[in-house]
Amino acid sequence: MDMDNLKTILDNIKTLDWRNALVSFFVVKRRLLADRSAEYDVLHVEVDEKLRKKLRDIAAGKIKQSNTALEYDFNTADLDDNLLGIPTAETDLQGIINVLQNSEDPPKVGQYEELLGTSMYIARLDIDEQLPLFSVRRVSDSWTTKKVVNLISMVFRDSMLVDLDQQEIFRIDGRVDFFAFDGTLFIADKKRLFRERRTLVLFPDRNRHSSRL
């Protein structure tokens, strides 16, 4: 993927007003199989409007502070607010996006236990007559009630994630690991991605994708 194409796509993303986008929220679980391929299970989670606004603000804030997109290279150092770009089709995320763009939505979470063990969460942002933006954040182990600075608290109530200021059930921090738009994945936190040794940059035909837990 050449630099001019990356710049064009990033410039397009930055011209759109994502703070007014329609937000859908999904959780993903990852399982390693015996042949070392990965299987992903995707579920749709209902969220309240207060949390949708925070998810919009997180994505829009990261996009605003992103200056330049460089072609992905394993040896490229982290460059503050610059992004690394790679075709989404060269990553596991393509199969997950295929599930999210199917005409049939993934099953909805009905019990909070189904959220435990989540490996990543995805906010899908939609604007009329535009391609969707997928904002992705990895969860280090599984969601925890431990207090961390700058986190958003949620509680699962009536089959919906609800934003709360006091109660500590599930938490979302204010960061983005990577986002995808128009066939391109932009890596925002390369250091974290490789520190955890769980890169998404795998051959897609070695992975299986499912929409169920």
PDB file of C-alpha atoms in Angstrom:
ATOM      1  CA  MET A   1       0.000   0.000   0.000  1.00  0.00           C
ATOM      2  CA  ASP A   2       1.609   3.274  -1.100  1.00  0.00           C
ATOM      3  CA  MET A   3       1.842   6.465   0.926  1.00  0.00           C
ATOM      4  CA  ASP A   4      -0.389   8.475  -1.415  1.00  0.00           C
ATOM      5  CA  ASN A   5      -3.239   6.003  -0.992  1.00  0.00           C
ATOM      6  CA  LEU A   6      -2.814   5.984   2.798  1.00  0.00           C
ATOM      7  CA  LYS A   7      -2.858   9.785   2.855  1.00  0.00           C
ATOM      8  CA  THR A   8      -6.004   9.926   0.719  1.00  0.00           C
ATOM      9  CA  ILE A   9      -7.884   7.521   2.977  1.00  0.00           C
ATOM     10  CA  LEU A  10      -6.738   9.230   6.192  1.00  0.00           C
ATOM     11  CA  ASP A  11      -7.623  12.664   4.794  1.00  0.00           C
ATOM     12  CA  ASN A  12     -11.095  11.360   3.947  1.00  0.00           C
ATOM     13  CA  ILE A  13     -11.541  10.014   7.479  1.00  0.00           C
ATOM     14  CA  LYS A  14     -10.463  13.337   8.988  1.00  0.00           C
ATOM     15  CA  THR A  15     -12.964  15.350   6.920  1.00  0.00           C
ATOM     16  CA  LEU A  16     -15.955  13.450   8.334  1.00  0.00           C
ATOM     17  CA  ASP A  17     -17.778  14.425  11.531  1.00  0.00           C
ATOM     18  CA  TRP A  18     -17.618  11.202  13.530  1.00  0.00           C
ATOM     19  CA  ARG A  19     -19.020  12.884  16.648  1.00  0.00           C
ATOM     20  CA  ASN A  20     -22.470  12.651  15.063  1.00  0.00           C
ATOM     21  CA  ALA A  21     -22.124   9.060  13.843  1.00  0.00           C
ATOM     22  CA  LEU A  22     -24.481   6.210  14.689  1.00  0.00           C
ATOM     23  CA  VAL A  23     -22.612   3.840  17.039  1.00  0.00           C
ATOM     24  CA  SER A  24     -22.911   0.061  17.341  1.00  0.00           C
ATOM     25  CA  PHE A  25     -20.843  -1.866  19.891  1.00  0.00           C
ATOM     26  CA  PHE A  26     -19.424  -5.377  19.601  1.00  0.00           C
ATOM     27  CA  VAL A  27     -17.208  -7.671  21.654  1.00  0.00           C
ATOM     28  CA  VAL A  28     -14.863 -10.279  20.210  1.00  0.00           C
ATOM     29  CA  LYS A  29     -13.399 -13.398  21.781  1.00  0.00           C
ATOM     30  CA  ARG A  30     -10.268 -15.036  20.382  1.00  0.00           C
ATOM     31  CA  ARG A  31      -9.356 -18.709  20.675  1.00  0.00           C
ATOM     32  CA  LEU A  32      -6.162 -20.367  19.476  1.00  0.00           C
ATOM     33  CA  LEU A  33      -6.750 -23.743  17.856  1.00  0.00           C
ATOM     34  CA  ALA A  34      -4.471 -26.782  17.784  1.00  0.00           C
ATOM     35  CA  ASP A  35      -2.985 -25.762  14.420  1.00  0.00           C
ATOM     36  CA  ARG A  36      -2.150 -22.325  15.912  1.00  0.00           C
ATOM     37  CA  SER A  37      -4.786 -20.603  13.801  1.00  0.00           C
ATOM     38  CA  ALA A  38      -7.272 -18.329  15.545  1.00  0.00           C
ATOM     39  CA  GLU A  39     -11.048 -18.438  15.789  1.00  0.00           C
ATOM     40  CA  TYR A  40     -13.040 -15.287  16.568  1.00  0.00           C
ATOM     41  CA  ASP A  41     -16.535 -15.078  18.036  1.00  0.00           C
ATOM     42  CA  VAL A  42     -18.450 -11.817  17.647  1.00  0.00           C
ATOM     43  CA  LEU A  43     -21.417 -10.573  19.687  1.00  0.00           C
ATOM     44  CA  HIS A  44     -23.477  -7.398  19.500  1.00  0.00           C
ATOM     45  CA  VAL A  45     -23.912  -5.477  22.763  1.00  0.00           C
ATOM     46  CA  GLU A  46     -26.647  -2.891  23.290  1.00  0.00           C
ATOM     47  CA  VAL A  47     -25.307   0.334  24.826  1.00  0.00           C
ATOM     48  CA  ASP A  48     -27.026   3.446  26.115  1.00  0.00           C
ATOM     49  CA  GLU A  49     -26.728   6.869  24.479  1.00  0.00           C
ATOM     50  CA  LYS A  50     -24.378   8.239  27.127  1.00  0.00           C
ATOM     51  CA  LEU A  51     -21.888   5.473  26.391  1.00  0.00           C
ATOM     52  CA  ARG A  52     -22.373   5.876  22.631  1.00  0.00           C
ATOM     53  CA  LYS A  53     -21.336   9.499  22.967  1.00  0.00           C
ATOM     54  CA  LYS A  54     -18.169   8.534  24.826  1.00  0.00           C
ATOM     55  CA  LEU A  55     -17.312   5.930  22.191  1.00  0.00           C
ATOM     56  CA  ARG A  56     -17.801   8.559  19.473  1.00  0.00           C
ATOM     57  CA  ASP A  57     -15.587  10.999  21.335  1.00  0.00           C
ATOM     58  CA  ILE A  58     -12.821   8.398  21.800  1.00  0.00           C
ATOM     59  CA  ALA A  59     -12.722   7.569  18.088  1.00  0.00           C
ATOM     60  CA  ALA A  60     -13.085  11.167  16.932  1.00  0.00           C
ATOM     61  CA  GLY A  61     -10.382  12.330  19.333  1.00  0.00           C
ATOM     62  CA  LYS A  62      -7.875   9.772  18.060  1.00  0.00           C
ATOM     63  CA  ILE A  63      -8.627  10.641  14.451  1.00  0.00           C
ATOM     64  CA  LYS A  64      -8.191  14.345  15.141  1.00  0.00           C
ATOM     65  CA  GLN A  65      -4.750  13.884  16.722  1.00  0.00           C
ATOM     66  CA  SER A  66      -3.506  11.512  13.996  1.00  0.00           C
ATOM     67  CA  ASN A  67      -1.195  13.431  11.678  1.00  0.00           C
ATOM     68  CA  THR A  68       0.285  11.083   9.093  1.00  0.00           C
ATOM     69  CA  ALA A  69      -0.128   7.489   7.951  1.00  0.00           C
ATOM     70  CA  LEU A  70       3.032   5.526   7.151  1.00  0.00           C
ATOM     71  CA  GLU A  71       3.203   2.198   5.348  1.00  0.00           C
ATOM     72  CA  TYR A  72       3.284  -0.657   7.841  1.00  0.00           C
ATOM     73  CA  ASP A  73       6.683  -2.169   8.609  1.00  0.00           C
ATOM     74  CA  PHE A  74       7.561  -4.363  11.579  1.00  0.00           C
ATOM     75  CA  ASN A  75      10.702  -2.305  12.230  1.00  0.00           C
ATOM     76  CA  THR A  76       8.996   1.089  12.127  1.00  0.00           C
ATOM     77  CA  ALA A  77       9.296   2.839  15.484  1.00  0.00           C
ATOM     78  CA  ASP A  78       6.325   4.420  17.233  1.00  0.00           C
ATOM     79  CA  LEU A  79       5.991   7.995  16.025  1.00  0.00           C
ATOM     80  CA  ASP A  80       3.703   9.697  18.504  1.00  0.00           C
ATOM     81  CA  ASP A  81       0.552  10.686  16.621  1.00  0.00           C
ATOM     82  CA  ASN A  82       1.463   9.039  13.314  1.00  0.00           C
ATOM     83  CA  LEU A  83      -0.313   5.870  12.189  1.00  0.00           C
ATOM     84  CA  LEU A  84       0.903   2.733  10.439  1.00  0.00           C
ATOM     85  CA  GLY A  85      -1.287   1.519   7.582  1.00  0.00           C
ATOM     86  CA  ILE A  86      -1.828  -1.977   6.190  1.00  0.00           C
ATOM     87  CA  PRO A  87      -4.561  -3.486   3.982  1.00  0.00           C
ATOM     88  CA  THR A  88      -7.261  -4.923   6.227  1.00  0.00           C
ATOM     89  CA  ALA A  89      -7.391  -8.016   4.010  1.00  0.00           C
ATOM     90  CA  GLU A  90      -3.894  -8.951   5.240  1.00  0.00           C
ATOM     91  CA  THR A  91      -5.096  -9.149   8.844  1.00  0.00           C
ATOM     92  CA  ASP A  92      -7.465 -11.193  10.964  1.00  0.00           C
ATOM     93  CA  LEU A  93      -9.676  -8.128  11.301  1.00  0.00           C
ATOM     94  CA  GLN A  94     -11.023  -8.610   7.770  1.00  0.00           C
ATOM     95  CA  GLY A  95     -12.940 -11.731   8.778  1.00  0.00           C
ATOM     96  CA  ILE A  96     -14.372  -9.934  11.811  1.00  0.00           C
ATOM     97  CA  ILE A  97     -15.448  -6.967   9.680  1.00  0.00           C
ATOM     98  CA  ASN A  98     -17.112  -9.381   7.254  1.00  0.00           C
ATOM     99  CA  VAL A  99     -19.236 -10.634  10.158  1.00  0.00           C
ATOM    100  CA  LEU A 100     -20.095  -7.062  11.182  1.00  0.00           C
ATOM    101  CA  GLN A 101     -21.119  -6.146   7.632  1.00  0.00           C
ATOM    102  CA  ASN A 102     -23.325  -9.177   7.035  1.00  0.00           C
ATOM    103  CA  SER A 103     -27.001  -8.463   6.459  1.00  0.00           C
ATOM    104  CA  GLU A 104     -27.715 -10.501   9.590  1.00  0.00           C
ATOM    105  CA  ASP A 105     -26.442  -8.941  12.820  1.00  0.00           C
ATOM    106  CA  PRO A 106     -24.328 -11.028  15.214  1.00  0.00           C
ATOM    107  CA  PRO A 107     -26.259 -12.449  18.188  1.00  0.00           C
ATOM    108  CA  LYS A 108     -26.852 -10.033  21.049  1.00  0.00           C
ATOM    109  CA  VAL A 109     -25.418 -10.488  24.518  1.00  0.00           C
ATOM    110  CA  GLY A 110     -28.157 -11.482  26.933  1.00  0.00           C
ATOM    111  CA  GLN A 111     -26.163 -12.118  30.119  1.00  0.00           C
ATOM    112  CA  TYR A 112     -23.180 -10.303  31.564  1.00  0.00           C
ATOM    113  CA  GLU A 113     -21.239 -13.578  31.837  1.00  0.00           C
ATOM    114  CA  GLU A 114     -21.020 -13.584  28.040  1.00  0.00           C
ATOM    115  CA  LEU A 115     -18.811 -10.491  28.238  1.00  0.00           C
ATOM    116  CA  LEU A 116     -16.172 -12.188  30.381  1.00  0.00           C
ATOM    117  CA  GLY A 117     -13.040 -13.213  28.508  1.00  0.00           C
ATOM    118  CA  THR A 118     -13.503 -10.589  25.803  1.00  0.00           C
ATOM    119  CA  SER A 119     -10.252 -10.075  23.892  1.00  0.00           C
ATOM    120  CA  MET A 120     -11.250  -6.873  22.106  1.00  0.00           C
ATOM    121  CA  TYR A 121     -14.175  -4.539  21.660  1.00  0.00           C
ATOM    122  CA  ILE A 122     -15.177  -2.708  18.508  1.00  0.00           C
ATOM    123  CA  ALA A 123     -17.207   0.454  18.034  1.00  0.00           C
ATOM    124  CA  ARG A 124     -18.731   0.687  14.566  1.00  0.00           C
ATOM    125  CA  LEU A 125     -19.429   4.288  13.529  1.00  0.00           C
ATOM    126  CA  ASP A 126     -21.836   4.942  10.657  1.00  0.00           C
ATOM    127  CA  ILE A 127     -22.510   8.192   8.814  1.00  0.00           C
ATOM    128  CA  ASP A 128     -25.119   8.459   6.053  1.00  0.00           C
ATOM    129  CA  GLU A 129     -23.724   7.715   2.579  1.00  0.00           C
ATOM    130  CA  GLN A 130     -20.244   6.949   3.982  1.00  0.00           C
ATOM    131  CA  LEU A 131     -18.327   3.757   4.624  1.00  0.00           C
ATOM    132  CA  PRO A 132     -18.326   2.603   8.263  1.00  0.00           C
ATOM    133  CA  LEU A 133     -15.389   3.211  10.586  1.00  0.00           C
ATOM    134  CA  PHE A 134     -14.365   0.445  12.988  1.00  0.00           C
ATOM    135  CA  SER A 135     -12.564   1.584  16.146  1.00  0.00           C
ATOM    136  CA  VAL A 136     -10.851  -1.303  17.961  1.00  0.00           C
ATOM    137  CA  ARG A 137      -9.373  -1.690  21.438  1.00  0.00           C
ATOM    138  CA  ARG A 138      -7.782  -4.848  22.801  1.00  0.00           C
ATOM    139  CA  VAL A 139      -8.465  -6.009  26.344  1.00  0.00           C
ATOM    140  CA  SER A 140      -5.277  -7.163  28.081  1.00  0.00           C
ATOM    141  CA  ASP A 141      -6.777 -10.201  29.825  1.00  0.00           C
ATOM    142  CA  SER A 142     -10.476  -9.835  30.487  1.00  0.00           C
ATOM    143  CA  TRP A 143     -12.556  -6.973  31.760  1.00  0.00           C
ATOM    144  CA  THR A 144     -11.918  -6.206  35.387  1.00  0.00           C
ATOM    145  CA  THR A 145     -13.378  -4.054  38.153  1.00  0.00           C
ATOM    146  CA  LYS A 146      -9.935  -2.766  39.150  1.00  0.00           C
ATOM    147  CA  LYS A 147      -9.792   1.021  39.361  1.00  0.00           C
ATOM    148  CA  VAL A 148      -7.703   2.616  36.609  1.00  0.00           C
ATOM    149  CA  VAL A 149      -7.349   6.318  35.804  1.00  0.00           C
ATOM    150  CA  ASN A 150      -9.360   7.689  32.868  1.00  0.00           C
ATOM    151  CA  LEU A 151     -11.618   4.681  32.471  1.00  0.00           C
ATOM    152  CA  ILE A 152     -15.305   4.599  31.669  1.00  0.00           C
ATOM    153  CA  SER A 153     -17.491   2.473  33.953  1.00  0.00           C
ATOM    154  CA  MET A 154     -20.357   0.380  32.629  1.00  0.00           C
ATOM    155  CA  VAL A 155     -22.919  -1.979  34.091  1.00  0.00           C
ATOM    156  CA  PHE A 156     -24.820  -4.661  32.202  1.00  0.00           C
ATOM    157  CA  ARG A 157     -28.520  -4.072  32.890  1.00  0.00           C
ATOM    158  CA  ASP A 158     -31.549  -5.356  30.992  1.00  0.00           C
ATOM    159  CA  SER A 159     -29.303  -6.814  28.257  1.00  0.00           C
ATOM    160  CA  MET A 160     -27.634  -3.440  27.730  1.00  0.00           C
ATOM    161  CA  LEU A 161     -24.316  -1.892  28.719  1.00  0.00           C
ATOM    162  CA  VAL A 162     -25.107   1.273  30.663  1.00  0.00           C
ATOM    163  CA  ASP A 163     -22.609   4.023  31.477  1.00  0.00           C
ATOM    164  CA  LEU A 164     -22.321   4.735  35.205  1.00  0.00           C
ATOM    165  CA  ASP A 165     -20.103   7.136  37.116  1.00  0.00           C
ATOM    166  CA  GLN A 166     -19.861   5.141  40.335  1.00  0.00           C
ATOM    167  CA  GLN A 167     -20.521   1.446  39.828  1.00  0.00           C
ATOM    168  CA  GLU A 168     -17.515  -0.533  38.625  1.00  0.00           C
ATOM    169  CA  ILE A 169     -18.442  -3.541  36.517  1.00  0.00           C
ATOM    170  CA  PHE A 170     -16.910  -3.377  33.027  1.00  0.00           C
ATOM    171  CA  ARG A 171     -14.575  -0.633  31.909  1.00  0.00           C
ATOM    172  CA  ILE A 172     -13.536   0.984  28.650  1.00  0.00           C
ATOM    173  CA  ASP A 173     -10.457   3.178  28.557  1.00  0.00           C
ATOM    174  CA  GLY A 174     -10.112   6.226  26.339  1.00  0.00           C
ATOM    175  CA  ARG A 175      -7.668   4.735  23.834  1.00  0.00           C
ATOM    176  CA  VAL A 176      -7.762   3.152  20.389  1.00  0.00           C
ATOM    177  CA  ASP A 177      -5.346   0.406  19.269  1.00  0.00           C
ATOM    178  CA  PHE A 178      -6.302   0.579  15.609  1.00  0.00           C
ATOM    179  CA  PHE A 179      -9.176   1.540  13.353  1.00  0.00           C
ATOM    180  CA  ALA A 180     -10.271   0.347   9.938  1.00  0.00           C
ATOM    181  CA  PHE A 181     -11.871   2.239   7.068  1.00  0.00           C
ATOM    182  CA  ASP A 182     -12.229   1.593   3.342  1.00  0.00           C
ATOM    183  CA  GLY A 183     -10.113  -1.568   3.324  1.00  0.00           C
ATOM    184  CA  THR A 184      -7.255  -0.102   5.370  1.00  0.00           C
ATOM    185  CA  LEU A 185      -6.269  -0.799   8.955  1.00  0.00           C
ATOM    186  CA  PHE A 186      -4.503   2.069  10.746  1.00  0.00           C
ATOM    187  CA  ILE A 187      -2.390   0.960  13.711  1.00  0.00           C
ATOM    188  CA  ALA A 188      -2.451   3.638  16.407  1.00  0.00           C
ATOM    189  CA  ASP A 189      -0.522   1.792  19.144  1.00  0.00           C
ATOM    190  CA  LYS A 190       2.171  -0.399  17.567  1.00  0.00           C
ATOM    191  CA  LYS A 191       4.130  -0.702  20.813  1.00  0.00           C
ATOM    192  CA  ARG A 192       1.194  -2.248  22.678  1.00  0.00           C
ATOM    193  CA  LEU A 193       0.281  -4.491  19.779  1.00  0.00           C
ATOM    194  CA  PHE A 194       3.671  -6.192  19.715  1.00  0.00           C
ATOM    195  CA  ARG A 195       4.369  -6.026  23.441  1.00  0.00           C
ATOM    196  CA  GLU A 196       1.429  -8.387  23.904  1.00  0.00           C
ATOM    197  CA  ARG A 197       2.688 -10.585  21.029  1.00  0.00           C
ATOM    198  CA  ARG A 198      -0.855 -10.918  19.717  1.00  0.00           C
ATOM    199  CA  THR A 199      -0.628  -9.126  16.388  1.00  0.00           C
ATOM    200  CA  LEU A 200      -3.568  -9.235  13.995  1.00  0.00           C
ATOM    201  CA  VAL A 201      -1.184  -9.398  11.044  1.00  0.00           C
ATOM    202  CA  LEU A 202      -1.793 -13.032  10.129  1.00  0.00           C
ATOM    203  CA  PHE A 203      -2.680 -14.740   6.893  1.00  0.00           C
ATOM    204  CA  PRO A 204      -6.486 -14.559   6.692  1.00  0.00           C
ATOM    205  CA  ASP A 205      -6.890 -18.003   5.127  1.00  0.00           C
ATOM    206  CA  ARG A 206      -5.418 -19.601   8.250  1.00  0.00           C
ATOM    207  CA  ASN A 207      -8.180 -18.261  10.466  1.00  0.00           C
ATOM    208  CA  ARG A 208     -11.814 -19.103  11.059  1.00  0.00           C
ATOM    209  CA  HIS A 209     -14.426 -16.571  12.022  1.00  0.00           C
ATOM    210  CA  SER A 210     -17.708 -17.149  13.822  1.00  0.00           C
ATOM    211  CA  SER A 211     -20.520 -14.892  15.023  1.00  0.00           C
ATOM    212  CA  ARG A 212     -21.345 -16.935  18.115  1.00  0.00           C
ATOM    213  CA  LEU A 213     -19.841 -17.519  21.543  1.00  0.00           C
TER     214      LEU A 213
END
